[in-house]
Short mmCIF file of C-alpha atoms in Angstrom, two decimals:
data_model
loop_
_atom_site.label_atom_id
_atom_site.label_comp_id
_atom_site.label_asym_id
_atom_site.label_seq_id
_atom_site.Cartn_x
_atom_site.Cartn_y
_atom_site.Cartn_z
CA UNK A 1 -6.33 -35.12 59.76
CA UNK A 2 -9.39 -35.24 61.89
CA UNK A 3 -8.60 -34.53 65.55
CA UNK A 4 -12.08 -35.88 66.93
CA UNK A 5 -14.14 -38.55 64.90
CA UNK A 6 -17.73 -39.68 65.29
CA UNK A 7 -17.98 -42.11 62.88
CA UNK A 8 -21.78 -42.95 63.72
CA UNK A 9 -24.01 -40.58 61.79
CA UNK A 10 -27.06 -41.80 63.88
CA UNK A 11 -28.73 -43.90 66.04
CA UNK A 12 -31.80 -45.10 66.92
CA UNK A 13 -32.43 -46.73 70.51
CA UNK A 14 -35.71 -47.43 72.50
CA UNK A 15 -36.35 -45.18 75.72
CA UNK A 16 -35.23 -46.99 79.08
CA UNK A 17 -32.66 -48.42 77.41
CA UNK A 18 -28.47 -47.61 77.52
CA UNK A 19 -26.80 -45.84 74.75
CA UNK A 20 -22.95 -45.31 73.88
CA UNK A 21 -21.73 -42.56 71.68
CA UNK A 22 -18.78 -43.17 70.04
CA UNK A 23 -15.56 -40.82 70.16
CA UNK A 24 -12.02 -41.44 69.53
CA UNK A 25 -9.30 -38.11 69.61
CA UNK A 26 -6.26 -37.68 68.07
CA UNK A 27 -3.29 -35.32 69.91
CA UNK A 28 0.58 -35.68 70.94
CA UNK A 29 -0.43 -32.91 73.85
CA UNK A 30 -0.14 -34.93 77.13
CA UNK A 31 -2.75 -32.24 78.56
CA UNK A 32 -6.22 -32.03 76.86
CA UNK A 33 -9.78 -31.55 77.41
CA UNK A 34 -12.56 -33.48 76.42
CA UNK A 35 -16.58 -32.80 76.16
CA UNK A 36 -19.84 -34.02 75.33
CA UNK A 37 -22.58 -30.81 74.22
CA UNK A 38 -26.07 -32.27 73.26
CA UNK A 39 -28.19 -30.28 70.66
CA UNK A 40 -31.36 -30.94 70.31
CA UNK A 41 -33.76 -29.45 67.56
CA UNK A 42 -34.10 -26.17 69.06
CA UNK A 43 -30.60 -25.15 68.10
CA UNK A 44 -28.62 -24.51 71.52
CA UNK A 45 -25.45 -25.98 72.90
CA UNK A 46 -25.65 -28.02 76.11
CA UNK A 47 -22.46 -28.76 78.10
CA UNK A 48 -22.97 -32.35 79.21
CA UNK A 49 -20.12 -33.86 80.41
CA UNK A 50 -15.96 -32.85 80.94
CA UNK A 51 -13.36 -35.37 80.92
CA UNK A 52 -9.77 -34.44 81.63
CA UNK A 53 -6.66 -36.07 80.25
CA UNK A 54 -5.43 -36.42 84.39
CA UNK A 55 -8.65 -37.25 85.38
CA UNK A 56 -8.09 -40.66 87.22
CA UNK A 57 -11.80 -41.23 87.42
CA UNK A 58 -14.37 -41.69 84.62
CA UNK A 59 -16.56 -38.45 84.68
CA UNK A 60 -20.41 -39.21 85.54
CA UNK A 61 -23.31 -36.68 85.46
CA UNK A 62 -26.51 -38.20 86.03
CA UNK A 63 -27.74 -40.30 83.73
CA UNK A 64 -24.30 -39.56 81.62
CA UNK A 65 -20.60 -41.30 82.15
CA UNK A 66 -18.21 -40.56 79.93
CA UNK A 67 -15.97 -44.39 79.00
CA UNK A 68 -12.33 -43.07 78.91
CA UNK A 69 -9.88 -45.00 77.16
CA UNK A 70 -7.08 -43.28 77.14
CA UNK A 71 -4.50 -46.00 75.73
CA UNK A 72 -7.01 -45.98 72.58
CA UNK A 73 -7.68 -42.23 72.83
CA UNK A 74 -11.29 -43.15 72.80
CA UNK A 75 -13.60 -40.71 75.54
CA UNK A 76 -17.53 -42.74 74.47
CA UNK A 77 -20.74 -40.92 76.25
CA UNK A 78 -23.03 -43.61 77.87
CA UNK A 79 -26.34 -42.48 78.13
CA UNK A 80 -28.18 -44.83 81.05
CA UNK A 81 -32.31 -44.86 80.63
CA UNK A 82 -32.59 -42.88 77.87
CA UNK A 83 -35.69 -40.75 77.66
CA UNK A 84 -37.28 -39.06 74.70
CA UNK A 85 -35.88 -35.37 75.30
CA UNK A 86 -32.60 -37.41 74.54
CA UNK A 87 -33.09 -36.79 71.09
CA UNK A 88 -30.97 -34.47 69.50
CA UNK A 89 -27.51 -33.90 67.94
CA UNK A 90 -24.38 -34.90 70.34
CA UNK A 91 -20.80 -33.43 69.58
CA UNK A 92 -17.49 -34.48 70.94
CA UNK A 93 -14.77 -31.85 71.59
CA UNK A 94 -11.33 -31.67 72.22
CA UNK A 95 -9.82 -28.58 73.92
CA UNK A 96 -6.71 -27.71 72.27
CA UNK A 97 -4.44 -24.39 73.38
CA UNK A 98 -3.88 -21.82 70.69
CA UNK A 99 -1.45 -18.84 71.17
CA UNK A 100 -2.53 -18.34 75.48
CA UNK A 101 -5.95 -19.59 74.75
CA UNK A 102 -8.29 -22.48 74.46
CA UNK A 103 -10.10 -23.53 71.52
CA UNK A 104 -12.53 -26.63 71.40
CA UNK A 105 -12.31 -28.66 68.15
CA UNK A 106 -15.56 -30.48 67.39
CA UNK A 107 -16.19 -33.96 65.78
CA UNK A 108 -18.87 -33.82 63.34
CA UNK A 109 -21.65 -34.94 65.31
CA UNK A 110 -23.97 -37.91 65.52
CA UNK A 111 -27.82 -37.62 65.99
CA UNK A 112 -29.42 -40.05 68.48
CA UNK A 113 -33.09 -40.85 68.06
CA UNK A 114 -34.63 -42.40 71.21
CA UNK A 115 -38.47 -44.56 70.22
CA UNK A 116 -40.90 -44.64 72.67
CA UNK B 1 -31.28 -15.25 84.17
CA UNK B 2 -29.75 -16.75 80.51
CA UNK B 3 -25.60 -16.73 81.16
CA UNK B 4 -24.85 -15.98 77.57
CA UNK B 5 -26.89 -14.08 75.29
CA UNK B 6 -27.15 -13.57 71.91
CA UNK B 7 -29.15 -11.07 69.51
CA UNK B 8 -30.91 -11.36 66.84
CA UNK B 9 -31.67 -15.11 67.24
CA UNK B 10 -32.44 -14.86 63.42
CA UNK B 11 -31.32 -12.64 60.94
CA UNK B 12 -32.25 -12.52 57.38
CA UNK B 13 -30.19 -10.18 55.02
CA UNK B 14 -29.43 -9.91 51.38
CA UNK B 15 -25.94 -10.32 49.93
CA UNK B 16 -23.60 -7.19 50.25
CA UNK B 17 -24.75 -6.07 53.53
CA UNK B 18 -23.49 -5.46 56.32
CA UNK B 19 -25.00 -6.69 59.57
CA UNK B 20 -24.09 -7.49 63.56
CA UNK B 21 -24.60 -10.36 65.97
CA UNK B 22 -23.98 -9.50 69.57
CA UNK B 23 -23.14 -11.80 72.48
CA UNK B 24 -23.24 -10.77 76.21
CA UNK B 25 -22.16 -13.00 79.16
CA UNK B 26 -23.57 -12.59 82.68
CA UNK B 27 -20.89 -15.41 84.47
CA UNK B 28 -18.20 -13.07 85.24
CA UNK B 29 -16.04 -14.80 82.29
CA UNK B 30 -12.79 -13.68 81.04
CA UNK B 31 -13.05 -15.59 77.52
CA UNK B 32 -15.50 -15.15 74.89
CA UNK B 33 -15.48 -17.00 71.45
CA UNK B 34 -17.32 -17.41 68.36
CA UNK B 35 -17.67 -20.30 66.60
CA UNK B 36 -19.38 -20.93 63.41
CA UNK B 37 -21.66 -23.87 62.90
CA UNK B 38 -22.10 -25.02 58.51
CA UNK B 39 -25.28 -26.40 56.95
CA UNK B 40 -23.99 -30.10 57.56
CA UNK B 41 -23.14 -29.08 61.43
CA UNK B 42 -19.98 -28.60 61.67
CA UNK B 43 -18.54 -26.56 64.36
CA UNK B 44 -15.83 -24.25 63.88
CA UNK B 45 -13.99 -21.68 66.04
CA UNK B 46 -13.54 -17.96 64.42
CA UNK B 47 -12.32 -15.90 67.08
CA UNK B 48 -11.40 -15.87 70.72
CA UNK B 49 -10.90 -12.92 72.93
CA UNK B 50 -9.80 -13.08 76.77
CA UNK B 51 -10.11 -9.17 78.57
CA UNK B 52 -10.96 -7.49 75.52
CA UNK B 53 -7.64 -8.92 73.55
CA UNK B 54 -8.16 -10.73 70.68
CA UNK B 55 -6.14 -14.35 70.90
CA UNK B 56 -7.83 -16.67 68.23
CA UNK B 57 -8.64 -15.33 64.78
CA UNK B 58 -8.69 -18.84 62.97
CA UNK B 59 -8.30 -17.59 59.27
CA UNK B 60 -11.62 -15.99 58.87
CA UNK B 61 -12.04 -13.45 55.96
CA UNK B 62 -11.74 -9.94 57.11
CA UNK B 63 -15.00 -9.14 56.42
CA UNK B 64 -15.84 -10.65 59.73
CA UNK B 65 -14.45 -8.13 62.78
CA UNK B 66 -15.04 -8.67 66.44
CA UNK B 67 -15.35 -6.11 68.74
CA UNK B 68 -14.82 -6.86 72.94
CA UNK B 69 -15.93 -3.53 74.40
CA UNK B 70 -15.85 -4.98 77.56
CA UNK B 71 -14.72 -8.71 79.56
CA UNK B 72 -18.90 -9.50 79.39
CA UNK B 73 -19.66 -9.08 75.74
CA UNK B 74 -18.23 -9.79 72.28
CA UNK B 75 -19.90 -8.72 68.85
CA UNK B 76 -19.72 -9.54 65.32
CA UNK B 77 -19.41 -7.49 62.51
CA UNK B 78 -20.17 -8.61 58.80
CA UNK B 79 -19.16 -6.69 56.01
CA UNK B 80 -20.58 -7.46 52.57
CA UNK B 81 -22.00 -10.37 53.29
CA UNK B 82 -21.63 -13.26 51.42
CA UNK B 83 -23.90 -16.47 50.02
CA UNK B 84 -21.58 -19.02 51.72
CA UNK B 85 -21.79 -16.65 54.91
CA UNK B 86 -25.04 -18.72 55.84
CA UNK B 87 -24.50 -20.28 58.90
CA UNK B 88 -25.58 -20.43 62.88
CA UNK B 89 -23.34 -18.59 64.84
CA UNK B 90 -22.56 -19.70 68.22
CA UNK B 91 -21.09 -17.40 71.17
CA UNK B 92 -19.30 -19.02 74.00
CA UNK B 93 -17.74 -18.03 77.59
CA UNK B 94 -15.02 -19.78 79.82
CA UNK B 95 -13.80 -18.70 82.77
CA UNK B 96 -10.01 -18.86 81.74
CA UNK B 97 -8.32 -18.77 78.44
CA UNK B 98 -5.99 -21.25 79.40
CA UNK B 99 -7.17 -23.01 82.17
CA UNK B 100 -9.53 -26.41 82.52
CA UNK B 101 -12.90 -24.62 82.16
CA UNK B 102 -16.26 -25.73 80.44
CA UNK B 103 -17.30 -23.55 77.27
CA UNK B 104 -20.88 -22.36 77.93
CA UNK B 105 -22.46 -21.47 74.80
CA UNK B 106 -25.51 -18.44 73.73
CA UNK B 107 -28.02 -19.69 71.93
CA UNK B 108 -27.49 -19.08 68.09
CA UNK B 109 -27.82 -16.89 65.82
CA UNK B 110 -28.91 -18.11 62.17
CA UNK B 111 -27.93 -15.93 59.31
CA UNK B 112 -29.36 -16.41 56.35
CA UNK B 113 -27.75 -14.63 53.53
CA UNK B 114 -30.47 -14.20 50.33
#
């Protein structure tokens, strides 16, 4: 079963405006981990944004705030004012602990396409 | 200065060889992965080492070994490579192998097997 689903394969949105990435987890763990990396066209992974399961506050990072719903085990990434250099691929992760480490398990990804 | 470094960025190579991708990390990490990333995207991890010890090997084929000489870089090794070995590989670094620490990732490296 899918730990971490995206279910929207893209989006388009006009710059300036707000954008929400969908992400809802699946795990029994009362301790996890979750993360939005952006990838845009050049190929690299950029940490965004880190929300943890005890976190009492919603994480912010600029112009990114992470919506988590932890009753629906949903963790969305709000983008405020987007700007063209938003484009790119977005993944959600879950941290999961495997034998004394940490692994993170991705969703599949969702490509955002901001219009000028 | 990049944090985490990875070399070749591209690699092109026919089937049956064998070829390396290695990863350094300048943060002072204890934890190094790789993950693998498939034509449609997906993200997968492959292996995880914290101080040189292998902890994650995620049922990759053993033609794929890693190889921690040291806490600040982690290399991979492909034997007889494979079609469906095609992929971008991703290199990663955390401060702590079980702690609440962000994954910073190298750049890529895309293998293309011929």
């Amino acid at each position: 079963a899918q730990k971490i689903t995206q279910t929207q394969p893209g989006m388009f949105v006009q710059e300036k405006e707000a954008v929400t990435l969908d992400c809802t987890y699946d795990t029994s763990d009362p301790s996890y981990g979750l993360f939005w990396y952006k990838q845009p066209s050049s190929g690299e992974m950029i940490f965004l944004i880190y929300q943890g399961s005890y976190d009492q506050q919603n994480a912010t990072e600029g112009r990114y705030s992470l919506n988590f719903q932890k009753a629906r085990k949903s963790a969305n990434l709000v983008i405020s004012a987007s700007q063209l250099g938003d484009s790119a691929m977005y993944f959600c992760a879950m941290r999961e602990y495997q034998g004394g480490s940490e692994k993170l398990v991705f969703g599949k990804g969702m490509k955002l396409t901001v219009n000028p | 200065d990049t944090a985490v470094s990875q070399t070749p960025k591209y690699l092109v190579t026919q089937m049956g060889n064998d070829k390396s991708i290695k990863c350094e990390q300048n943060l002072g990490h204890d934890t190094m992965y790789w993950y693998k990333q498939d034509s449609k995207k997906f993200l997968k991890i492959m292996f995880s080492y914290n101080n040189k010890e292998l902890i994650i090997n995620e049922t990759v084929p053993n033609r794929f070994s890693p190889k921690s000489p040291d806490k600040a870089h982690l290399n991979l090794h492909i034997n007889s490579l494979e079609l469906g070995d095609s992929a971008v590989y991703f290199c990663a670094s955390s401060q702590d192998a079980g702690g609440h620490d962000t994954q910073y990732f190298g750049p890529g490296t895309r293998l293309t097997v011929l």
